[in-house]
Short mmCIF file of N, CA and C in Angstrom, two decimals:
data_model
loop_
_atom_site.label_atom_id
_atom_site.label_comp_id
_atom_site.label_asym_id
_atom_site.label_seq_id
_atom_site.Cartn_x
_atom_site.Cartn_y
_atom_site.Cartn_z
N UNK A 217 -32.49 -25.97 -49.04
CA UNK A 217 -32.68 -24.61 -48.67
C UNK A 217 -32.29 -24.39 -47.22
N UNK A 218 -31.13 -24.01 -47.11
CA UNK A 218 -30.69 -23.68 -45.76
C UNK A 218 -30.56 -22.19 -45.65
N UNK A 219 -31.03 -21.72 -44.60
CA UNK A 219 -30.92 -20.28 -44.39
C UNK A 219 -30.03 -20.03 -43.17
N UNK A 220 -29.34 -18.96 -43.22
CA UNK A 220 -28.47 -18.63 -42.08
C UNK A 220 -29.31 -17.94 -41.02
N UNK A 221 -29.09 -18.30 -39.80
CA UNK A 221 -29.89 -17.67 -38.73
C UNK A 221 -29.50 -16.20 -38.57
N UNK A 222 -30.46 -15.41 -38.21
CA UNK A 222 -30.22 -13.98 -38.00
C UNK A 222 -29.55 -13.78 -36.64
N UNK A 223 -28.56 -12.90 -36.59
CA UNK A 223 -27.86 -12.62 -35.33
C UNK A 223 -28.69 -11.66 -34.49
N UNK A 224 -28.64 -11.91 -33.20
CA UNK A 224 -29.38 -11.02 -32.30
C UNK A 224 -28.48 -9.87 -31.87
N UNK A 225 -28.96 -8.99 -31.01
CA UNK A 225 -28.24 -7.80 -30.58
C UNK A 225 -26.93 -8.11 -29.85
N UNK A 226 -26.93 -9.11 -28.98
CA UNK A 226 -25.73 -9.46 -28.21
C UNK A 226 -24.68 -10.05 -29.13
N UNK A 227 -25.10 -10.91 -30.03
CA UNK A 227 -24.15 -11.51 -30.97
C UNK A 227 -23.54 -10.45 -31.88
N UNK A 228 -24.35 -9.53 -32.32
CA UNK A 228 -23.84 -8.45 -33.17
C UNK A 228 -22.82 -7.59 -32.42
N UNK A 229 -23.05 -7.35 -31.14
CA UNK A 229 -22.13 -6.54 -30.34
C UNK A 229 -20.79 -7.27 -30.17
N UNK A 230 -20.83 -8.58 -29.93
CA UNK A 230 -19.59 -9.37 -29.79
C UNK A 230 -18.81 -9.37 -31.09
N UNK A 231 -19.52 -9.54 -32.21
CA UNK A 231 -18.84 -9.54 -33.50
C UNK A 231 -18.21 -8.18 -33.79
N UNK A 232 -18.90 -7.12 -33.44
CA UNK A 232 -18.37 -5.77 -33.67
C UNK A 232 -17.13 -5.53 -32.81
N UNK A 233 -17.15 -6.02 -31.58
CA UNK A 233 -16.01 -5.86 -30.68
C UNK A 233 -14.79 -6.61 -31.21
N UNK A 234 -14.99 -7.85 -31.65
CA UNK A 234 -13.88 -8.63 -32.22
C UNK A 234 -13.32 -7.96 -33.46
N UNK A 235 -14.19 -7.44 -34.31
CA UNK A 235 -13.74 -6.77 -35.53
C UNK A 235 -12.95 -5.51 -35.18
N UNK A 236 -13.37 -4.78 -34.17
CA UNK A 236 -12.67 -3.56 -33.77
C UNK A 236 -11.29 -3.90 -33.20
N UNK A 237 -11.20 -4.97 -32.42
CA UNK A 237 -9.91 -5.38 -31.86
C UNK A 237 -8.93 -5.79 -32.96
N UNK A 238 -9.41 -6.56 -33.93
CA UNK A 238 -8.54 -6.98 -35.03
C UNK A 238 -8.08 -5.79 -35.86
N UNK A 239 -8.97 -4.85 -36.08
CA UNK A 239 -8.60 -3.65 -36.85
C UNK A 239 -7.55 -2.83 -36.09
N UNK A 240 -7.67 -2.77 -34.76
CA UNK A 240 -6.70 -2.02 -33.96
C UNK A 240 -5.34 -2.69 -34.00
N UNK A 241 -5.32 -4.03 -33.96
CA UNK A 241 -4.04 -4.76 -34.04
C UNK A 241 -3.36 -4.52 -35.38
N UNK A 242 -4.16 -4.51 -36.45
CA UNK A 242 -3.60 -4.31 -37.79
C UNK A 242 -3.03 -2.90 -37.95
N UNK A 243 -3.63 -1.93 -37.31
CA UNK A 243 -3.17 -0.55 -37.42
C UNK A 243 -2.01 -0.25 -36.46
N UNK A 244 -1.69 -1.20 -35.59
CA UNK A 244 -0.56 -1.00 -34.68
C UNK A 244 -0.93 -0.29 -33.39
N UNK A 245 -2.16 -0.08 -33.16
CA UNK A 245 -2.57 0.56 -31.91
C UNK A 245 -2.53 -0.49 -30.81
N UNK A 246 -1.63 -0.32 -29.91
CA UNK A 246 -1.51 -1.26 -28.79
C UNK A 246 -1.48 -0.46 -27.49
N UNK A 247 -1.84 -1.12 -26.45
CA UNK A 247 -1.79 -0.46 -25.15
C UNK A 247 -0.34 -0.24 -24.75
N UNK A 248 -0.04 0.92 -24.34
CA UNK A 248 1.30 1.21 -23.85
C UNK A 248 1.22 1.51 -22.37
N UNK A 249 2.09 0.86 -21.63
CA UNK A 249 2.11 1.10 -20.20
C UNK A 249 2.79 2.44 -19.93
N UNK A 250 2.26 3.18 -19.01
CA UNK A 250 2.91 4.45 -18.69
C UNK A 250 4.29 4.20 -18.07
N UNK A 251 5.23 5.03 -18.42
CA UNK A 251 6.58 4.88 -17.89
C UNK A 251 6.60 5.32 -16.43
N UNK A 252 7.34 4.55 -15.64
CA UNK A 252 7.46 4.89 -14.24
C UNK A 252 8.48 6.01 -14.07
N UNK A 253 8.13 6.93 -13.25
CA UNK A 253 9.06 8.02 -12.97
C UNK A 253 10.06 7.56 -11.93
N UNK A 254 11.28 7.89 -12.17
CA UNK A 254 12.33 7.57 -11.23
C UNK A 254 12.71 8.85 -10.51
N UNK A 255 12.55 8.82 -9.20
CA UNK A 255 12.90 10.00 -8.42
C UNK A 255 14.16 9.72 -7.63
N UNK A 256 15.01 10.67 -7.59
CA UNK A 256 16.26 10.56 -6.85
C UNK A 256 16.17 11.50 -5.66
N UNK A 257 16.39 10.94 -4.49
CA UNK A 257 16.34 11.76 -3.28
C UNK A 257 17.76 12.19 -2.94
N UNK A 258 17.95 13.48 -2.88
CA UNK A 258 19.26 14.03 -2.54
C UNK A 258 19.16 14.60 -1.14
N UNK A 259 20.00 14.08 -0.26
CA UNK A 259 20.02 14.57 1.11
C UNK A 259 21.09 15.65 1.23
N UNK A 260 20.66 16.85 1.49
CA UNK A 260 21.61 17.94 1.62
C UNK A 260 21.76 18.40 3.06
N UNK A 261 21.23 17.63 4.00
CA UNK A 261 21.37 17.99 5.40
C UNK A 261 20.27 18.91 5.91
N UNK A 262 19.35 19.27 5.05
CA UNK A 262 18.28 20.18 5.46
C UNK A 262 16.96 19.45 5.63
N UNK A 263 16.95 18.15 5.46
CA UNK A 263 15.72 17.39 5.60
C UNK A 263 15.33 17.34 7.08
N UNK A 264 14.05 17.29 7.39
CA UNK A 264 13.63 17.22 8.78
C UNK A 264 14.10 15.92 9.43
N UNK A 265 14.50 16.02 10.69
CA UNK A 265 14.97 14.86 11.45
C UNK A 265 14.18 14.77 12.74
N UNK A 266 14.16 13.58 13.30
CA UNK A 266 13.60 13.41 14.63
C UNK A 266 14.54 14.08 15.63
N UNK A 267 14.01 14.55 16.72
CA UNK A 267 14.81 15.28 17.70
C UNK A 267 15.95 14.41 18.25
N UNK A 268 15.64 13.16 18.59
CA UNK A 268 16.66 12.27 19.12
C UNK A 268 17.77 12.01 18.12
N UNK A 269 17.41 11.88 16.85
CA UNK A 269 18.41 11.66 15.80
C UNK A 269 19.30 12.88 15.66
N UNK A 270 18.71 14.07 15.72
CA UNK A 270 19.49 15.30 15.61
C UNK A 270 20.47 15.43 16.77
N UNK A 271 20.02 15.11 17.98
CA UNK A 271 20.91 15.18 19.15
C UNK A 271 22.03 14.16 19.02
N UNK A 272 21.69 12.96 18.58
CA UNK A 272 22.72 11.93 18.39
C UNK A 272 23.76 12.34 17.36
N UNK A 273 23.31 12.93 16.25
CA UNK A 273 24.25 13.40 15.23
C UNK A 273 25.13 14.52 15.78
N UNK A 274 24.54 15.41 16.56
CA UNK A 274 25.31 16.51 17.13
C UNK A 274 26.36 15.98 18.11
N UNK A 275 26.00 14.98 18.91
CA UNK A 275 26.96 14.40 19.85
C UNK A 275 28.09 13.71 19.09
N UNK A 276 27.77 13.04 18.01
CA UNK A 276 28.79 12.36 17.22
C UNK A 276 29.73 13.37 16.57
N UNK A 277 29.17 14.45 16.02
CA UNK A 277 29.99 15.47 15.37
C UNK A 277 30.94 16.14 16.35
N UNK A 278 30.52 16.31 17.57
CA UNK A 278 31.33 17.02 18.56
C UNK A 278 32.20 16.09 19.39
N UNK A 279 32.15 14.80 19.11
CA UNK A 279 33.01 13.86 19.80
C UNK A 279 32.52 13.45 21.17
N UNK A 280 31.29 13.75 21.49
CA UNK A 280 30.73 13.33 22.76
C UNK A 280 30.28 11.89 22.63
N UNK A 281 30.51 11.12 23.66
CA UNK A 281 30.17 9.70 23.59
C UNK A 281 28.98 9.44 24.49
N UNK A 282 27.97 8.83 23.91
CA UNK A 282 26.80 8.43 24.69
C UNK A 282 27.15 7.19 25.50
N UNK A 283 26.54 6.98 26.65
CA UNK A 283 26.83 5.79 27.42
C UNK A 283 26.48 4.53 26.64
N UNK A 284 27.27 3.51 26.80
CA UNK A 284 27.07 2.27 26.06
C UNK A 284 25.82 1.58 26.56
N UNK A 285 24.88 1.38 25.66
CA UNK A 285 23.63 0.72 26.03
C UNK A 285 23.86 -0.76 26.29
N UNK A 286 24.78 -1.35 25.56
CA UNK A 286 25.03 -2.78 25.69
C UNK A 286 25.54 -3.16 27.06
N UNK A 287 26.33 -2.30 27.65
CA UNK A 287 26.86 -2.60 28.98
C UNK A 287 25.75 -2.75 29.99
N UNK A 288 24.72 -1.93 29.87
CA UNK A 288 23.63 -2.03 30.83
C UNK A 288 22.81 -3.30 30.63
N UNK A 289 22.66 -3.75 29.40
CA UNK A 289 21.92 -4.99 29.16
C UNK A 289 22.69 -6.17 29.74
N UNK A 290 23.99 -6.21 29.48
CA UNK A 290 24.80 -7.31 29.99
C UNK A 290 24.88 -7.26 31.51
N UNK A 291 24.98 -6.06 32.07
CA UNK A 291 25.07 -5.92 33.52
C UNK A 291 23.76 -6.30 34.20
N UNK A 292 22.64 -6.06 33.54
CA UNK A 292 21.33 -6.35 34.14
C UNK A 292 20.74 -7.67 33.68
N UNK A 293 21.52 -8.51 33.04
CA UNK A 293 21.00 -9.76 32.48
C UNK A 293 20.35 -10.63 33.54
N UNK A 294 20.99 -10.75 34.71
CA UNK A 294 20.42 -11.60 35.77
C UNK A 294 19.03 -11.12 36.16
N UNK A 295 18.86 -9.82 36.30
CA UNK A 295 17.56 -9.25 36.67
C UNK A 295 16.54 -9.47 35.57
N UNK A 296 16.96 -9.25 34.33
CA UNK A 296 16.06 -9.43 33.19
C UNK A 296 15.58 -10.87 33.10
N UNK A 297 16.51 -11.81 33.22
CA UNK A 297 16.17 -13.22 33.11
C UNK A 297 15.32 -13.68 34.29
N UNK A 298 15.57 -13.12 35.47
CA UNK A 298 14.79 -13.50 36.64
C UNK A 298 13.33 -13.08 36.48
N UNK A 299 13.08 -11.95 35.85
CA UNK A 299 11.69 -11.51 35.67
C UNK A 299 10.94 -12.35 34.64
N UNK A 300 11.66 -12.90 33.66
CA UNK A 300 11.01 -13.66 32.59
C UNK A 300 10.96 -15.15 32.90
N UNK A 301 12.11 -15.72 33.21
CA UNK A 301 12.21 -17.17 33.45
C UNK A 301 13.19 -17.42 34.58
N UNK A 302 12.73 -17.36 35.83
CA UNK A 302 13.65 -17.49 36.97
C UNK A 302 14.38 -18.83 37.01
N UNK A 303 13.79 -19.86 36.42
CA UNK A 303 14.44 -21.18 36.44
C UNK A 303 15.69 -21.22 35.56
N UNK A 304 15.87 -20.24 34.68
CA UNK A 304 17.02 -20.22 33.78
C UNK A 304 18.18 -19.37 34.29
N UNK A 305 17.99 -18.68 35.39
CA UNK A 305 18.97 -17.70 35.84
C UNK A 305 20.36 -18.28 35.99
N UNK A 306 20.49 -19.46 36.54
CA UNK A 306 21.82 -20.03 36.75
C UNK A 306 22.29 -20.87 35.56
N UNK A 307 21.49 -20.95 34.51
CA UNK A 307 21.85 -21.81 33.38
C UNK A 307 22.09 -21.07 32.06
N UNK A 308 21.82 -19.77 32.00
CA UNK A 308 22.00 -19.00 30.77
C UNK A 308 22.73 -17.71 31.11
N UNK A 309 23.72 -17.37 30.29
CA UNK A 309 24.43 -16.10 30.51
C UNK A 309 24.51 -15.31 29.21
N UNK A 310 24.45 -14.00 29.33
CA UNK A 310 24.59 -13.11 28.18
C UNK A 310 26.07 -12.83 27.98
N UNK A 311 26.54 -12.99 26.74
CA UNK A 311 27.97 -12.83 26.49
C UNK A 311 28.29 -11.62 25.63
N UNK A 312 27.35 -11.13 24.81
CA UNK A 312 27.65 -9.99 23.94
C UNK A 312 26.36 -9.28 23.54
N UNK A 313 26.51 -7.99 23.25
CA UNK A 313 25.39 -7.20 22.75
C UNK A 313 25.91 -6.24 21.70
N UNK A 314 25.30 -6.27 20.51
CA UNK A 314 25.65 -5.36 19.43
C UNK A 314 24.58 -4.28 19.38
N UNK A 315 24.94 -3.06 19.79
CA UNK A 315 23.93 -2.00 19.88
C UNK A 315 23.46 -1.50 18.52
N UNK A 316 24.24 -1.68 17.46
CA UNK A 316 23.80 -1.24 16.13
C UNK A 316 22.70 -2.14 15.58
N UNK A 317 22.86 -3.46 15.72
CA UNK A 317 21.85 -4.38 15.20
C UNK A 317 20.82 -4.77 16.26
N UNK A 318 21.09 -4.49 17.53
CA UNK A 318 20.18 -4.85 18.60
C UNK A 318 20.21 -6.33 18.92
N UNK A 319 21.33 -6.99 18.64
CA UNK A 319 21.44 -8.44 18.83
C UNK A 319 22.10 -8.75 20.17
N UNK A 320 21.41 -9.54 20.97
CA UNK A 320 21.91 -9.99 22.27
C UNK A 320 22.27 -11.46 22.14
N UNK A 321 23.54 -11.80 22.38
CA UNK A 321 24.00 -13.19 22.30
C UNK A 321 23.98 -13.80 23.70
N UNK A 322 23.35 -14.97 23.81
CA UNK A 322 23.31 -15.68 25.09
C UNK A 322 23.83 -17.10 24.89
N UNK A 323 24.40 -17.66 25.97
CA UNK A 323 24.94 -19.01 25.92
C UNK A 323 24.28 -19.82 27.03
N UNK A 324 23.57 -20.89 26.67
CA UNK A 324 22.97 -21.76 27.69
C UNK A 324 23.97 -22.84 28.11
N UNK A 325 23.69 -23.47 29.25
CA UNK A 325 24.53 -24.58 29.70
C UNK A 325 24.23 -25.86 28.93
N UNK A 326 23.01 -26.03 28.47
CA UNK A 326 22.60 -27.25 27.78
C UNK A 326 21.58 -26.89 26.69
N UNK A 327 21.40 -27.78 25.70
CA UNK A 327 20.44 -27.49 24.63
C UNK A 327 19.01 -27.25 25.12
N UNK A 328 18.61 -27.93 26.19
CA UNK A 328 17.26 -27.75 26.71
C UNK A 328 17.04 -26.32 27.20
N UNK A 329 18.06 -25.75 27.82
CA UNK A 329 17.95 -24.36 28.28
C UNK A 329 17.92 -23.40 27.09
N UNK A 330 18.65 -23.74 26.04
CA UNK A 330 18.62 -22.93 24.82
C UNK A 330 17.24 -22.91 24.20
N UNK A 331 16.57 -24.06 24.19
CA UNK A 331 15.21 -24.15 23.66
C UNK A 331 14.26 -23.29 24.48
N UNK A 332 14.40 -23.36 25.80
CA UNK A 332 13.54 -22.55 26.68
C UNK A 332 13.76 -21.06 26.43
N UNK A 333 15.02 -20.67 26.18
CA UNK A 333 15.31 -19.26 25.88
C UNK A 333 14.65 -18.86 24.56
N UNK A 334 14.72 -19.74 23.56
CA UNK A 334 14.09 -19.44 22.26
C UNK A 334 12.58 -19.25 22.41
N UNK A 335 11.97 -20.07 23.25
CA UNK A 335 10.53 -19.94 23.48
C UNK A 335 10.21 -18.64 24.21
N UNK A 336 11.12 -18.19 25.04
CA UNK A 336 10.89 -16.98 25.84
C UNK A 336 11.41 -15.71 25.18
N UNK A 337 11.87 -15.80 23.94
CA UNK A 337 12.51 -14.65 23.28
C UNK A 337 11.64 -13.38 23.28
N UNK A 338 10.36 -13.42 22.89
CA UNK A 338 9.59 -12.17 22.90
C UNK A 338 9.52 -11.52 24.28
N UNK A 339 9.36 -12.34 25.32
CA UNK A 339 9.30 -11.79 26.67
C UNK A 339 10.66 -11.26 27.10
N UNK A 340 11.74 -11.94 26.68
CA UNK A 340 13.09 -11.47 27.02
C UNK A 340 13.38 -10.12 26.36
N UNK A 341 12.98 -9.97 25.11
CA UNK A 341 13.21 -8.70 24.40
C UNK A 341 12.43 -7.58 25.09
N UNK A 342 11.19 -7.85 25.44
CA UNK A 342 10.37 -6.84 26.10
C UNK A 342 10.97 -6.45 27.46
N UNK A 343 11.37 -7.45 28.25
CA UNK A 343 11.95 -7.17 29.56
C UNK A 343 13.29 -6.45 29.44
N UNK A 344 14.09 -6.81 28.44
CA UNK A 344 15.38 -6.14 28.23
C UNK A 344 15.18 -4.67 27.90
N UNK A 345 14.23 -4.38 27.04
CA UNK A 345 13.98 -2.99 26.65
C UNK A 345 13.34 -2.20 27.78
N UNK A 346 12.64 -2.89 28.68
CA UNK A 346 12.05 -2.21 29.83
C UNK A 346 13.14 -1.90 30.87
N UNK A 347 14.03 -2.87 31.12
CA UNK A 347 15.08 -2.69 32.13
C UNK A 347 16.16 -1.73 31.66
N UNK A 348 16.52 -1.80 30.38
CA UNK A 348 17.56 -0.93 29.81
C UNK A 348 16.97 -0.22 28.60
N UNK A 349 16.25 0.88 28.80
CA UNK A 349 15.51 1.51 27.70
C UNK A 349 16.37 1.98 26.54
N UNK A 350 17.63 2.30 26.78
CA UNK A 350 18.49 2.79 25.70
C UNK A 350 19.09 1.66 24.88
N UNK A 351 18.88 0.42 25.28
CA UNK A 351 19.52 -0.71 24.61
C UNK A 351 18.88 -1.04 23.28
N UNK A 352 17.57 -1.04 23.20
CA UNK A 352 16.83 -1.39 21.98
C UNK A 352 17.20 -2.79 21.48
N UNK A 353 16.97 -3.78 22.32
CA UNK A 353 17.21 -5.18 21.96
C UNK A 353 16.14 -5.60 20.97
N UNK A 354 16.57 -6.14 19.82
CA UNK A 354 15.62 -6.58 18.79
C UNK A 354 15.67 -8.08 18.57
N UNK A 355 16.84 -8.70 18.82
CA UNK A 355 17.01 -10.13 18.54
C UNK A 355 17.79 -10.75 19.69
N UNK A 356 17.34 -11.92 20.13
CA UNK A 356 18.11 -12.71 21.09
C UNK A 356 18.64 -13.90 20.31
N UNK A 357 19.96 -13.99 20.23
CA UNK A 357 20.61 -15.06 19.46
C UNK A 357 21.19 -16.06 20.45
N UNK A 358 20.72 -17.30 20.38
CA UNK A 358 21.18 -18.35 21.28
C UNK A 358 22.36 -19.06 20.63
N UNK A 359 23.51 -18.97 21.27
CA UNK A 359 24.72 -19.62 20.76
C UNK A 359 24.74 -21.08 21.19
N UNK A 360 25.72 -21.82 20.73
CA UNK A 360 25.85 -23.24 21.09
C UNK A 360 26.06 -23.37 22.59
N UNK A 361 25.49 -24.41 23.18
CA UNK A 361 25.65 -24.60 24.62
C UNK A 361 27.11 -24.78 24.99
N UNK A 362 27.46 -24.25 26.15
CA UNK A 362 28.82 -24.39 26.66
C UNK A 362 28.75 -24.56 28.16
N UNK A 363 29.56 -25.47 28.65
CA UNK A 363 29.61 -25.69 30.09
C UNK A 363 30.29 -24.49 30.74
N UNK A 364 29.88 -24.18 31.93
CA UNK A 364 30.52 -23.06 32.63
C UNK A 364 31.94 -23.44 32.97
N UNK A 365 32.83 -22.47 32.90
CA UNK A 365 34.23 -22.72 33.20
C UNK A 365 34.37 -23.08 34.67
N UNK A 366 35.08 -24.15 34.93
CA UNK A 366 35.31 -24.57 36.31
C UNK A 366 36.28 -23.60 36.95
N UNK A 367 36.12 -23.40 38.24
CA UNK A 367 37.04 -22.51 38.92
C UNK A 367 38.41 -23.17 38.98
N UNK A 368 39.44 -22.40 38.70
CA UNK A 368 40.79 -22.96 38.67
C UNK A 368 41.35 -23.01 40.08
N UNK A 369 42.18 -23.98 40.33
CA UNK A 369 42.81 -24.12 41.64
C UNK A 369 43.81 -23.00 41.82
N UNK A 370 44.00 -22.59 43.07
CA UNK A 370 44.93 -21.49 43.32
C UNK A 370 46.37 -21.92 43.16
N UNK A 371 46.66 -23.18 43.44
CA UNK A 371 48.03 -23.66 43.24
C UNK A 371 47.96 -24.96 42.46
N UNK A 372 48.70 -25.04 41.36
CA UNK A 372 48.65 -26.26 40.57
C UNK A 372 49.29 -27.43 41.32
N UNK A 373 48.79 -28.61 41.03
CA UNK A 373 49.34 -29.81 41.67
C UNK A 373 50.71 -30.09 41.09
N UNK A 374 51.56 -30.69 41.90
CA UNK A 374 52.90 -31.03 41.44
C UNK A 374 52.80 -32.08 40.36
N UNK A 375 53.77 -32.13 39.48
CA UNK A 375 53.71 -33.03 38.34
C UNK A 375 53.61 -34.48 38.75
N UNK A 376 54.28 -34.89 39.79
CA UNK A 376 54.27 -36.30 40.20
C UNK A 376 53.22 -36.61 41.23
N UNK A 377 52.46 -35.62 41.67
CA UNK A 377 51.49 -35.81 42.74
C UNK A 377 50.21 -36.43 42.19
N UNK A 378 49.73 -37.47 42.84
CA UNK A 378 48.50 -38.13 42.42
C UNK A 378 47.39 -37.83 43.40
N UNK A 379 46.20 -37.84 42.93
CA UNK A 379 45.05 -37.63 43.81
C UNK A 379 44.80 -38.87 44.62
N UNK A 380 44.42 -38.76 45.91
CA UNK A 380 44.19 -39.96 46.75
C UNK A 380 43.00 -40.76 46.33
#
């Protein structure tokens, strides 16, 4: 004589939930994810712009040229570097600046100076943007080390002439 145990309230609720889920699967009722709306933004020239952007666009449309920001960064490089790392002033030179990407290329004399520049990059970017506010330097890219070009002699030595 074995009798089956009576189910309690919690067990009955679990059984009812499982039965309801199975019945829903059999009837094909499944969760459907809502479709994502795709919005297309059409720029017709009437969207609000920042004042500086509007002035820049107007200058471009009329052929006016804004002063080159990169020239000021390259021209002020010695001052910028002196404020951040004075020991590097004679060992690192700025060779190029791309104003669209904000990339400043520098060339150290030796790998050790390049490492020091990499460590000082956040301070260099801050000082560059402070000294030349229109430049908007975002990245300092350290190129391969290169020795400084030696000064050339004013008159070349004769072909047969030997140094003493």
